[in-house]
PDB file of C-alpha atoms and ligand atoms in Angstrom:
ATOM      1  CA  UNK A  67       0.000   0.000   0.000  1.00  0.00           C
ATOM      2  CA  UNK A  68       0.998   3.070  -0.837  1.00  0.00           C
ATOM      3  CA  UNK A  69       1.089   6.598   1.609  1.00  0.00           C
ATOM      4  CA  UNK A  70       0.319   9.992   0.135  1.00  0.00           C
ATOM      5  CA  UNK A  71       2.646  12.522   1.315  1.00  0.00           C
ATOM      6  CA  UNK A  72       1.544  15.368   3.246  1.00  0.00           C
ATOM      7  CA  UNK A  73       3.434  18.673   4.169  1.00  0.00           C
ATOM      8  CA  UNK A  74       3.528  19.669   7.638  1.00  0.00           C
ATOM      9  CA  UNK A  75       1.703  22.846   9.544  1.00  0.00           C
ATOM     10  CA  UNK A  76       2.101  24.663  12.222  1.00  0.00           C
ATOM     11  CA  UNK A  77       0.812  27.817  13.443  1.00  0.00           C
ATOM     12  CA  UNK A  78       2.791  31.311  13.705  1.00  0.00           C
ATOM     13  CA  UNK A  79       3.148  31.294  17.211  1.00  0.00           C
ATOM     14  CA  UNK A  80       4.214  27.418  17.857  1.00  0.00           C
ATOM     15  CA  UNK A  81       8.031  27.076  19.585  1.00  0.00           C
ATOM     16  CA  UNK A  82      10.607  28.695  16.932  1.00  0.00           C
ATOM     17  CA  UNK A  83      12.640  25.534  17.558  1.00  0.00           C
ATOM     18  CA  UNK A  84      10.150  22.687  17.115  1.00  0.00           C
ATOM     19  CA  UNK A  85       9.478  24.800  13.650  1.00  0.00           C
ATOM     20  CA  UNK A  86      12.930  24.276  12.325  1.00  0.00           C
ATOM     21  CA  UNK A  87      12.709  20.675  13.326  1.00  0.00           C
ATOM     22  CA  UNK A  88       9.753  19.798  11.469  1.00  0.00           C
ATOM     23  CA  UNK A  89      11.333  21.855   8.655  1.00  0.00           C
ATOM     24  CA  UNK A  90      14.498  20.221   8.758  1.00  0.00           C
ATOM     25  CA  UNK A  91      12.569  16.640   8.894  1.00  0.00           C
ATOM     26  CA  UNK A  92      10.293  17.129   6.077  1.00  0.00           C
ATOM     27  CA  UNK A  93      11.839  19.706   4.426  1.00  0.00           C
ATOM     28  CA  UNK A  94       8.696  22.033   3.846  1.00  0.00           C
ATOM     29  CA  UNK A  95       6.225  23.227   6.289  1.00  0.00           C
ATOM     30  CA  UNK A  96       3.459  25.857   6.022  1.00  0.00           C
ATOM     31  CA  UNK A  97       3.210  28.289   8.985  1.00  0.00           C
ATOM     32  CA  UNK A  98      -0.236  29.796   9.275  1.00  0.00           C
ATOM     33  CA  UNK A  99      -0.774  33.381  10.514  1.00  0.00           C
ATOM     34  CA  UNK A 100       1.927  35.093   8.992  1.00  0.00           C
ATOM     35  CA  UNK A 101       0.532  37.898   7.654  1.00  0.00           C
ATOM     36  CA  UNK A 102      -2.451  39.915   8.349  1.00  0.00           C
ATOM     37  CA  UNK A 103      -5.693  41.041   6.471  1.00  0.00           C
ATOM     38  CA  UNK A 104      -4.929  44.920   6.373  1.00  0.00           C
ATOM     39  CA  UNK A 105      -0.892  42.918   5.269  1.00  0.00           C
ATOM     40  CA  UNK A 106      -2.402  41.249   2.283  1.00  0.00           C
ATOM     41  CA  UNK A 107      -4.411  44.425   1.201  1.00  0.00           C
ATOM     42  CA  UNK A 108      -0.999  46.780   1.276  1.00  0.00           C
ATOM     43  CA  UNK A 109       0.286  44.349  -0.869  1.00  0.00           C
ATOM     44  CA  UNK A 110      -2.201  43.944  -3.498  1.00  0.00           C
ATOM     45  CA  UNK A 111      -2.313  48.164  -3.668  1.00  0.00           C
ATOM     46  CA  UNK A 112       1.494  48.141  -4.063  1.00  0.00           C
ATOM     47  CA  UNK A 113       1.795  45.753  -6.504  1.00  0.00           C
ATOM     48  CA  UNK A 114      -1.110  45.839  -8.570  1.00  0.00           C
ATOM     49  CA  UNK A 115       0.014  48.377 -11.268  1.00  0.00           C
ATOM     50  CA  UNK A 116       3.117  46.144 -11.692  1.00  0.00           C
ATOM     51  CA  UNK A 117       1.009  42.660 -12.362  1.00  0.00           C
ATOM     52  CA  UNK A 118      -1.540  44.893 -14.278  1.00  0.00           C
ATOM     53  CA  UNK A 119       1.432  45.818 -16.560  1.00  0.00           C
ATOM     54  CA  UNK A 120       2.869  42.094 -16.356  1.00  0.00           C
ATOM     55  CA  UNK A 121       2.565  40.298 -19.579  1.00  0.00           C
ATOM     56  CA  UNK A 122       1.035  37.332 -19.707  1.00  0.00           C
ATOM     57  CA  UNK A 123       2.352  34.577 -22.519  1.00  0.00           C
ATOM     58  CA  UNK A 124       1.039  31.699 -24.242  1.00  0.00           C
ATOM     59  CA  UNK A 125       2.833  28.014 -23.207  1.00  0.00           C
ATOM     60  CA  UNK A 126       6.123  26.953 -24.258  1.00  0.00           C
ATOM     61  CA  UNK A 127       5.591  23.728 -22.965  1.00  0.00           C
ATOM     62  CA  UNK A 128       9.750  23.308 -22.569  1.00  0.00           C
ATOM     63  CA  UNK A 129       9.748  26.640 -21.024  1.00  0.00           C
ATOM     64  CA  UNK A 130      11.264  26.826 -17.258  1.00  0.00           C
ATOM     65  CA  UNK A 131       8.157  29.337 -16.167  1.00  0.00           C
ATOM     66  CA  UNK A 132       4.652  28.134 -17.624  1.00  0.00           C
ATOM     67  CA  UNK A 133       2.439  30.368 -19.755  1.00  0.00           C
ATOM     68  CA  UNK A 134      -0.715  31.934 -18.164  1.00  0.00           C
ATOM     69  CA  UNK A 135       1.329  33.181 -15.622  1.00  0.00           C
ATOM     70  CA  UNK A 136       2.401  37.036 -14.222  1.00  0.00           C
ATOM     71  CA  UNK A 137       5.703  37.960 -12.964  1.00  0.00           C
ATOM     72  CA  UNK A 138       6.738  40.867 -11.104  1.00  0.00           C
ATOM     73  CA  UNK A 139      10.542  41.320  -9.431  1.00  0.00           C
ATOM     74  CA  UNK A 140      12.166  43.873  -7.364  1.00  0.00           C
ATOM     75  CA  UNK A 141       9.685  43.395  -4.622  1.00  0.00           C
ATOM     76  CA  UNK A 142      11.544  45.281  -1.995  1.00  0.00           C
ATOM     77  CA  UNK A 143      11.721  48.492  -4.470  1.00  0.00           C
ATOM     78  CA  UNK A 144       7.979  47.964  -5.465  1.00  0.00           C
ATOM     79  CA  UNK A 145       6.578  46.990  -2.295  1.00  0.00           C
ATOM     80  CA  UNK A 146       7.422  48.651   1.427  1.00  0.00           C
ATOM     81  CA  UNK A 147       4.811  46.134   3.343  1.00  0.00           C
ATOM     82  CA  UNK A 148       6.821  43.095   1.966  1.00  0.00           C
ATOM     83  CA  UNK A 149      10.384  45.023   2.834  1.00  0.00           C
ATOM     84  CA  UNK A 150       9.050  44.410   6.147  1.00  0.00           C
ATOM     85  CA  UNK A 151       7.629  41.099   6.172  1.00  0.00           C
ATOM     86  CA  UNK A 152      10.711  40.037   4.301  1.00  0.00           C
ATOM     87  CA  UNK A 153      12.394  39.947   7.733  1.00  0.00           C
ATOM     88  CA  UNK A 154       9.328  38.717   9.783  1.00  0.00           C
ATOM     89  CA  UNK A 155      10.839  36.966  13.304  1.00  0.00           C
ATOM     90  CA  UNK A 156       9.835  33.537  12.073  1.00  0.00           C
ATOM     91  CA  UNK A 157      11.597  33.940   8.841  1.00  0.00           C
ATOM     92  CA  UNK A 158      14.721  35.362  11.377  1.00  0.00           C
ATOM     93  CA  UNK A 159      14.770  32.631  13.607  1.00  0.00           C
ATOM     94  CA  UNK A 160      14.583  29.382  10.322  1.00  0.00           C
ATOM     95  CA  UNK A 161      17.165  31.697   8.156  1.00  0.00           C
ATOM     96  CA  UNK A 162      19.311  31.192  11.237  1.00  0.00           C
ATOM     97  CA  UNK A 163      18.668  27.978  11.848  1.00  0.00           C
ATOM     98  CA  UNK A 164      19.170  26.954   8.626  1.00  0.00           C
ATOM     99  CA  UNK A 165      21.673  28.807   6.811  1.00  0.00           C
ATOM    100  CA  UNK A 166      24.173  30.260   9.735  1.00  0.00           C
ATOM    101  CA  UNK A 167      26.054  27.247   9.899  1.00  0.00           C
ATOM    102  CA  UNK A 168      27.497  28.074   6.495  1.00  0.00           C
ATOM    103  CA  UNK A 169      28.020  31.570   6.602  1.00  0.00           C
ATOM    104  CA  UNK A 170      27.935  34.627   8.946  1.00  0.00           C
ATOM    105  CA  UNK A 171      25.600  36.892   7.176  1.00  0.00           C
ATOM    106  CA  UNK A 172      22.478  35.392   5.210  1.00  0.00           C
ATOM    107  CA  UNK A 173      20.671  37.721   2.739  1.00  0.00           C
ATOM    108  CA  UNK A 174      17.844  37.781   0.195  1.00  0.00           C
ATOM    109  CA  UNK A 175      18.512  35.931  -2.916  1.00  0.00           C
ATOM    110  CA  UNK A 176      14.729  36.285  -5.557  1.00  0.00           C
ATOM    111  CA  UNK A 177      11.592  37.959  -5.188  1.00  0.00           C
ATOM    112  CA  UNK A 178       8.775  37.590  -7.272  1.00  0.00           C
ATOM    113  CA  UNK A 179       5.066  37.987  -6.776  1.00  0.00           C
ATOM    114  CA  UNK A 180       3.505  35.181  -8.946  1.00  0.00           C
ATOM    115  CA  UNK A 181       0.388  35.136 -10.477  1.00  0.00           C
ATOM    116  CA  UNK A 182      -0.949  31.311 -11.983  1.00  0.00           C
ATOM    117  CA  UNK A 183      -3.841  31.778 -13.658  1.00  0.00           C
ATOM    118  CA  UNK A 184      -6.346  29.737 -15.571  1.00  0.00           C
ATOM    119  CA  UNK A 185      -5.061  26.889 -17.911  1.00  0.00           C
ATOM    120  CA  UNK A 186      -1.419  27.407 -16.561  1.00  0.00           C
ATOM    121  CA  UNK A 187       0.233  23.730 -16.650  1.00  0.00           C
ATOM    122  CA  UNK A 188       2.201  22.127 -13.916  1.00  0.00           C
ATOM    123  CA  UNK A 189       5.788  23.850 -13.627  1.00  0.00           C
ATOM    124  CA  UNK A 190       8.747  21.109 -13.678  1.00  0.00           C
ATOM    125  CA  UNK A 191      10.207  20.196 -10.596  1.00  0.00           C
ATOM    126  CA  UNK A 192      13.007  21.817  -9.499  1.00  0.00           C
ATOM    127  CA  UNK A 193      15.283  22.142  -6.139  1.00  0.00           C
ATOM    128  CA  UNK A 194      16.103  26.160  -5.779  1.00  0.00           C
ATOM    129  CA  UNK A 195      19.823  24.605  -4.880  1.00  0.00           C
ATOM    130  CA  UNK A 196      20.294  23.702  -8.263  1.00  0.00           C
ATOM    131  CA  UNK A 197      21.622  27.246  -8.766  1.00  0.00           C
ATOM    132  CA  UNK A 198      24.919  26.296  -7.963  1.00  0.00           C
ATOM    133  CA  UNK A 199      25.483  23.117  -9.323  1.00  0.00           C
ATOM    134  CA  UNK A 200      29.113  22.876  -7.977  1.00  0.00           C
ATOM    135  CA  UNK A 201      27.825  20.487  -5.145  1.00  0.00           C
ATOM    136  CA  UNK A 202      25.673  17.353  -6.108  1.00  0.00           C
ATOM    137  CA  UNK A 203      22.597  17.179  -4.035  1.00  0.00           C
ATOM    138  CA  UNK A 204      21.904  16.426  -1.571  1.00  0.00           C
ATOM    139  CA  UNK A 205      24.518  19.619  -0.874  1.00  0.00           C
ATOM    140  CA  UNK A 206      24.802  21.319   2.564  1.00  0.00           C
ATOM    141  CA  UNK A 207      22.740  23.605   3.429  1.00  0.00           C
ATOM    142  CA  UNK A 208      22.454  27.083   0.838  1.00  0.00           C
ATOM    143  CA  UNK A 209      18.895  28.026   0.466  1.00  0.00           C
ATOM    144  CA  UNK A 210      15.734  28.553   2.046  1.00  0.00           C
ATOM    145  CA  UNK A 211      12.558  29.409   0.572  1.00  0.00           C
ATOM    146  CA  UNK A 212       9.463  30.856   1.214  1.00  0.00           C
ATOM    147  CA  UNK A 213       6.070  31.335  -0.492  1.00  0.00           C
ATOM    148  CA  UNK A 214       3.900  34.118   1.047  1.00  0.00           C
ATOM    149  CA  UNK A 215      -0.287  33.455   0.188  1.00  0.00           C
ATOM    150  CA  UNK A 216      -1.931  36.364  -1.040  1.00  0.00           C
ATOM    151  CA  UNK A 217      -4.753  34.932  -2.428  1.00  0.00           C
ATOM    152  CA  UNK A 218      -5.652  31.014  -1.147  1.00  0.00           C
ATOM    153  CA  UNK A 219      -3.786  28.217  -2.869  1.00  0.00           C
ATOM    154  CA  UNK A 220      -5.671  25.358  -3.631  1.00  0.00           C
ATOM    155  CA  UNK A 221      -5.285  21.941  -5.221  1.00  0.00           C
ATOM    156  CA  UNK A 222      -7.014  23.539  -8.118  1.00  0.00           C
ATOM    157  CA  UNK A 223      -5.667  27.183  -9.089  1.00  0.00           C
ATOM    158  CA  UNK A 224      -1.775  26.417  -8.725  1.00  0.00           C
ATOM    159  CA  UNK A 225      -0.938  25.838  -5.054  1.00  0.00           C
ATOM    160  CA  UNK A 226       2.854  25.182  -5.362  1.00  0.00           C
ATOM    161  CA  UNK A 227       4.081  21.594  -6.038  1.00  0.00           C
ATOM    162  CA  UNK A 228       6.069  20.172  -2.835  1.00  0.00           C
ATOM    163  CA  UNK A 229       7.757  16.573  -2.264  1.00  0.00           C
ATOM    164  CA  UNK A 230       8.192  16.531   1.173  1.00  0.00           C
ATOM    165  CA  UNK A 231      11.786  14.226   2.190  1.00  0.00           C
ATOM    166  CA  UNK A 232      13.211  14.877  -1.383  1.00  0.00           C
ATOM    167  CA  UNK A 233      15.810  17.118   0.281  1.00  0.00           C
ATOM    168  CA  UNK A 234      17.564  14.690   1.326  1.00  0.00           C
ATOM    169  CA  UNK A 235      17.559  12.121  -2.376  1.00  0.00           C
ATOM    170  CA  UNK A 236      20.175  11.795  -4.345  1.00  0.00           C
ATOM    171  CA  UNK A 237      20.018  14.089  -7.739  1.00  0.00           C
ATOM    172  CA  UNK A 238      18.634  11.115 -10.054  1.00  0.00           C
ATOM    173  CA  UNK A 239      16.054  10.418  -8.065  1.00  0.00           C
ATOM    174  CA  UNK A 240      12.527  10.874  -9.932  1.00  0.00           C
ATOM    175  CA  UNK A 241       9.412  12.260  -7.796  1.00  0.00           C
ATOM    176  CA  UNK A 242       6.350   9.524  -8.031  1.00  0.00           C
ATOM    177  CA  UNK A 243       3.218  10.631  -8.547  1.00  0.00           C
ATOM    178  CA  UNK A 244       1.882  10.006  -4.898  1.00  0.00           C
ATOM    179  CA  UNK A 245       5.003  11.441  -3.142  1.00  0.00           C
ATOM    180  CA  UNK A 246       4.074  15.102  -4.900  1.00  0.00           C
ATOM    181  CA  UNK A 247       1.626  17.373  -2.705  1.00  0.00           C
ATOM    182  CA  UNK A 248      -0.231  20.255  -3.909  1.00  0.00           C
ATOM    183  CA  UNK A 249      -0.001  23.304  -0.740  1.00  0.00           C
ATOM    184  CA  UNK A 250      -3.047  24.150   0.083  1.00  0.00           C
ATOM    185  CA  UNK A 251      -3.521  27.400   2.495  1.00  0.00           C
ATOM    186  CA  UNK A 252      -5.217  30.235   3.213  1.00  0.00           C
ATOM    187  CA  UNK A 253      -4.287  34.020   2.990  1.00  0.00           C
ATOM    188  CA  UNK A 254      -1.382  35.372   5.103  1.00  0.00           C
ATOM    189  CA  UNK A 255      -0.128  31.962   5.221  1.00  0.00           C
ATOM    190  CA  UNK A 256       3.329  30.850   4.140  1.00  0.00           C
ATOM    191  CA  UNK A 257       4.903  27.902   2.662  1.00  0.00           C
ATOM    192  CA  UNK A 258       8.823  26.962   4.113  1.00  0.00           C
ATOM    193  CA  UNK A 259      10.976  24.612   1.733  1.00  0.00           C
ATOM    194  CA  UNK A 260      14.755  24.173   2.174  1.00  0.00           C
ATOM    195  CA  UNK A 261      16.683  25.065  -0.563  1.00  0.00           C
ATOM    196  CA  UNK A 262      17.062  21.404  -1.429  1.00  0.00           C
ATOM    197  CA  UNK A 263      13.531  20.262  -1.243  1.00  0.00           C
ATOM    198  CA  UNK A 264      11.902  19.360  -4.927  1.00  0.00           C
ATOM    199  CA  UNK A 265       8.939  21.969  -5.693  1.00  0.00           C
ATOM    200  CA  UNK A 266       7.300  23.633  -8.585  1.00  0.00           C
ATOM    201  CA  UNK A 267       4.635  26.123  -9.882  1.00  0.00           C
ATOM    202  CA  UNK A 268       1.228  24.184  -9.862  1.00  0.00           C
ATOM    203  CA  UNK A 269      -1.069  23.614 -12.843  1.00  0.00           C
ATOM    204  CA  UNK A 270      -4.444  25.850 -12.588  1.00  0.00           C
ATOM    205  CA  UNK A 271      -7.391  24.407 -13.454  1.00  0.00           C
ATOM    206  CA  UNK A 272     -10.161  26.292 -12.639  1.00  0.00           C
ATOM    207  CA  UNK A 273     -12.121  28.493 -15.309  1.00  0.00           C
ATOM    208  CA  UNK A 274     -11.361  32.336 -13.657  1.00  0.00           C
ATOM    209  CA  UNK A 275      -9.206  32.108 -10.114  1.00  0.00           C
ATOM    210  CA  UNK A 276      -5.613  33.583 -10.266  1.00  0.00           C
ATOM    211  CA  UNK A 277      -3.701  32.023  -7.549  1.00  0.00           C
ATOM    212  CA  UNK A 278      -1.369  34.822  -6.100  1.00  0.00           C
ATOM    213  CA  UNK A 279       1.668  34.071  -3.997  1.00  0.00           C
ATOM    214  CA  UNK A 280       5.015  36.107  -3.499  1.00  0.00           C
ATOM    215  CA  UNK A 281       8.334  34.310  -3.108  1.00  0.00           C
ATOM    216  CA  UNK A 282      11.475  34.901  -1.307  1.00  0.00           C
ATOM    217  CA  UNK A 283      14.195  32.689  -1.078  1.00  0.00           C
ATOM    218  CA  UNK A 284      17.348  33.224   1.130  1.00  0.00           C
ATOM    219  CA  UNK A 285      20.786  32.535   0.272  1.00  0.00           C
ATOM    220  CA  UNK A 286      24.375  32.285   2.049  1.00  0.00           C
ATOM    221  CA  UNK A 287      26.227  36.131   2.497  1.00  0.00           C
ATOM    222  CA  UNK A 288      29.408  34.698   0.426  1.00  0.00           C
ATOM    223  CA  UNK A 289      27.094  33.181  -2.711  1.00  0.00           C
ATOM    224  CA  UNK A 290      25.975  35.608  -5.601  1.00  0.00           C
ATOM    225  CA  UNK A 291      22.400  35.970  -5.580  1.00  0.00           C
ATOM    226  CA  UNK A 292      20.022  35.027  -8.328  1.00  0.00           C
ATOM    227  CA  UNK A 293      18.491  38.353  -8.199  1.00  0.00           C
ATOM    228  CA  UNK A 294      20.408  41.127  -8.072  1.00  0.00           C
ATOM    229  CA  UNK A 295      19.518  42.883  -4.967  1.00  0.00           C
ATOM    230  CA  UNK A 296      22.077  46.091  -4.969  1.00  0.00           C
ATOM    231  CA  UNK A 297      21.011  46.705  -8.492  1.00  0.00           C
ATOM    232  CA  UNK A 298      16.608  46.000  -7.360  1.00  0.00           C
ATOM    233  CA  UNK A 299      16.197  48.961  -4.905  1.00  0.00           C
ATOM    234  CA  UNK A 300      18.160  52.612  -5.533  1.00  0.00           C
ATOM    235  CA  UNK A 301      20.759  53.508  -2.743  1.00  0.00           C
ATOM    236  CA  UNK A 302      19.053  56.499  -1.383  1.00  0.00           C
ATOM    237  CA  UNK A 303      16.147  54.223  -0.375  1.00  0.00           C
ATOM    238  CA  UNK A 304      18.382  51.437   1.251  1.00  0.00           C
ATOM    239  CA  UNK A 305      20.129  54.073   3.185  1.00  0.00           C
ATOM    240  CA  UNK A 306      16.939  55.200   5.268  1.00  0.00           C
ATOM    241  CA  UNK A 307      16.074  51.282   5.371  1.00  0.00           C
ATOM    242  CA  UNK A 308      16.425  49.644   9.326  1.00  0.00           C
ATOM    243  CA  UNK A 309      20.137  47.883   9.592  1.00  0.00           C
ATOM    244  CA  UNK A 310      19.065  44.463   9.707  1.00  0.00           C
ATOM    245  CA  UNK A 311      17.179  45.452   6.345  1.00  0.00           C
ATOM    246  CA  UNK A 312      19.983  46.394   4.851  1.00  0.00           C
ATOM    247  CA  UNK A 313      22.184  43.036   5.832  1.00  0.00           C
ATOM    248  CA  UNK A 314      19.305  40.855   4.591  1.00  0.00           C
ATOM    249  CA  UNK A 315      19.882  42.949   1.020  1.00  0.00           C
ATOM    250  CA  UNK A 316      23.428  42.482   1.031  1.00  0.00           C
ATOM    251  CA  UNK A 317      24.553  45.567   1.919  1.00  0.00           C
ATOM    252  CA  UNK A 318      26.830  44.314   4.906  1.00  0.00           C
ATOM    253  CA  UNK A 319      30.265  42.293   4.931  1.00  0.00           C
ATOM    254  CA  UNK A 320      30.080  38.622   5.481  1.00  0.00           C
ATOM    255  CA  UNK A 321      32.585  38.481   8.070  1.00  0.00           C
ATOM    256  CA  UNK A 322      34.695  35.173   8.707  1.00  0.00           C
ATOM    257  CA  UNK A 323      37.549  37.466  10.021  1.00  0.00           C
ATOM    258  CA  UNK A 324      38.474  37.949   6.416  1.00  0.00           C
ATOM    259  CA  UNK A 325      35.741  40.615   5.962  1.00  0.00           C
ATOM    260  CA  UNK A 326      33.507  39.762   2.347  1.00  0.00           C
ATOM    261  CA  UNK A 327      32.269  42.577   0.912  1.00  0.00           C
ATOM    262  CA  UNK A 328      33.981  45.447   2.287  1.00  0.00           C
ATOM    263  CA  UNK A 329      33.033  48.947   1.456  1.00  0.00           C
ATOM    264  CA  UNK A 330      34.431  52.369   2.506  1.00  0.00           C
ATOM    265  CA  UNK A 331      30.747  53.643   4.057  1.00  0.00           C
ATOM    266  CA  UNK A 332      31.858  57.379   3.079  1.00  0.00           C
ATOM    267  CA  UNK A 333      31.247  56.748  -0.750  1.00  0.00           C
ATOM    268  CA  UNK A 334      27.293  56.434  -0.454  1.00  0.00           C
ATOM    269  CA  UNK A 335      27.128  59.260   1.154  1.00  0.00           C
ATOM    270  CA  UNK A 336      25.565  62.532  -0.771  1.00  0.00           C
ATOM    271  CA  UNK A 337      28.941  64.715  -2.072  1.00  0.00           C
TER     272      UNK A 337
HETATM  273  O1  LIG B 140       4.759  29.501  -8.073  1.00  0.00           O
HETATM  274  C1  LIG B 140       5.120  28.609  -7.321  1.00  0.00           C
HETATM  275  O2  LIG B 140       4.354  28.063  -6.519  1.00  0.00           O
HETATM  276  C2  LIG B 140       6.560  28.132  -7.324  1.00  0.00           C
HETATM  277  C3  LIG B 140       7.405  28.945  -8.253  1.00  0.00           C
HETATM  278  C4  LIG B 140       8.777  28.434  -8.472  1.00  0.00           C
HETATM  279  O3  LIG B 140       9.214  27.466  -7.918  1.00  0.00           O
HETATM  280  C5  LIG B 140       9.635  29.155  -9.438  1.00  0.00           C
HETATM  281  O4  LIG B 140       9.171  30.085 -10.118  1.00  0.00           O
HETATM  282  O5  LIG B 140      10.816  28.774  -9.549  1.00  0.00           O
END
């Protein structure tokens, strides 16, 4: 007999610790609560122009992003609510657990708020990891992820693909139908992966829901990011932005007593 696979929940204010265990175990988990009603409406105001503008295109069914879907990056340019959930305590206190064992500065490596709308397919299944292919998975730890719910994901209108224990398979090692889980979750909920964990866009299948989600994934202070955050947000603003802000952008020396990164302060400042 075979067991569907199921990804773990907990809710925003359950023991920081026993989060990152569960995490660390399953290698997703979806933490309820994270963001509140009056959250989720800021967002929609400050992005809305951008996924208004975003183009939509038709499949390219070898494509790495499916058709039917909106795009929008440079979140924490485009969106001051999410430059401060972006550094909400429980993403603090998994980005430590997770990633400070490999570096001493972890920062924010892609945002995107993405749209899946009707007829989108199924995206293929990817580990966020696979960014630097220089290790062979499963590879220490380099990334964690996070989808924020804007709208509710469903089975139906895209909720992201997950295989829960797939963090810890060897690279060849193909996903069965039964061990893939669409999220499903409501608003203001978010979705944890590590950075090795298999995962993917889902397929939308319902005549007129868009399934809205915003992703941020975190990366190691010594790794380039996929993004490029000094080049996403323009100085003046990341100068008035709080300090820990500003290391979760980058903008901050990875220091192993060797000092990545360095920067002579007096050269941002207005001649
Ligand atoms: O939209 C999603 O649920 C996942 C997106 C994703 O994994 C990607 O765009 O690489």
């Amino acid at each position: 007999m075979s067991r569907s696979a199921e990804i773990p929940s907990c809710t925003v204010d359950a023991a920081p610790d026993e989060m990152y265990a569960i995490l660390a175990e399953a290698g997703c988990l979806v933490v309820t609560g994270m963001a509140t009603p009056a959250d989720l409406q800021a967002v929609r105001s400050e992005l809305d122009p951008y996924l208004q503008a975003a183009k939509t295109e038709a499949d390219d069914a070898e494509a790495f992003y499916p058709g039917h879907t909106r795009r929008v990056i440079a979140l924490m340019h485009r969106s001051p609510t999410l430059c401060q959930l972006m550094t909400h305590p429980t993403v603090e206190h998994l980005g430590d657990r997770h990633l400070l064992e490999n570096c001493a500065k972890w920062q924010l490596n892609v945002t995107a708020a993405l749209e899946i709308g009707p007829g989108a397919r199924d995206q293929i299944l990817h580990r966020e990891e696979d960014l630097y292919p220089y290790w062979t998975p499963p590879r220490p730890n380099l990334i964690l992820a996070s989808m924020w719910a804007i709208s509710e994901f469903t089975a139906a209108n895209g909720g992201t693909l997950i295989v829960p224990g797939s963090h810890r398979w060897d690279a060849d090692r193909v996903a069965k139908p039964n061990e893939i889980v669409r999220a499903q979750m409501q608003p203001g909920s978010v979705l944890f992966w590590l950075g090795g964990t298999l995962h993917g866009g889902g397929a939308n299948i319902t005549e007129d829901q868009w399934r809205y989600g915003v992703l941020f994934t975190y990366t190691l202070g010594w790794l380039r990011t996929e993004e490029n955050q000094h080049l996403s947000i323009p100085i003046a603003d990341v100068l008035a932005l709080p300090e820990k802000t500003r290391t979760r952008l980058g903008f901050d020396m990875d220091y192993n007593g060797r000092g990545l990164g360095f920067y002579d302060p007096r050269v941002l400042a207005p001649r």
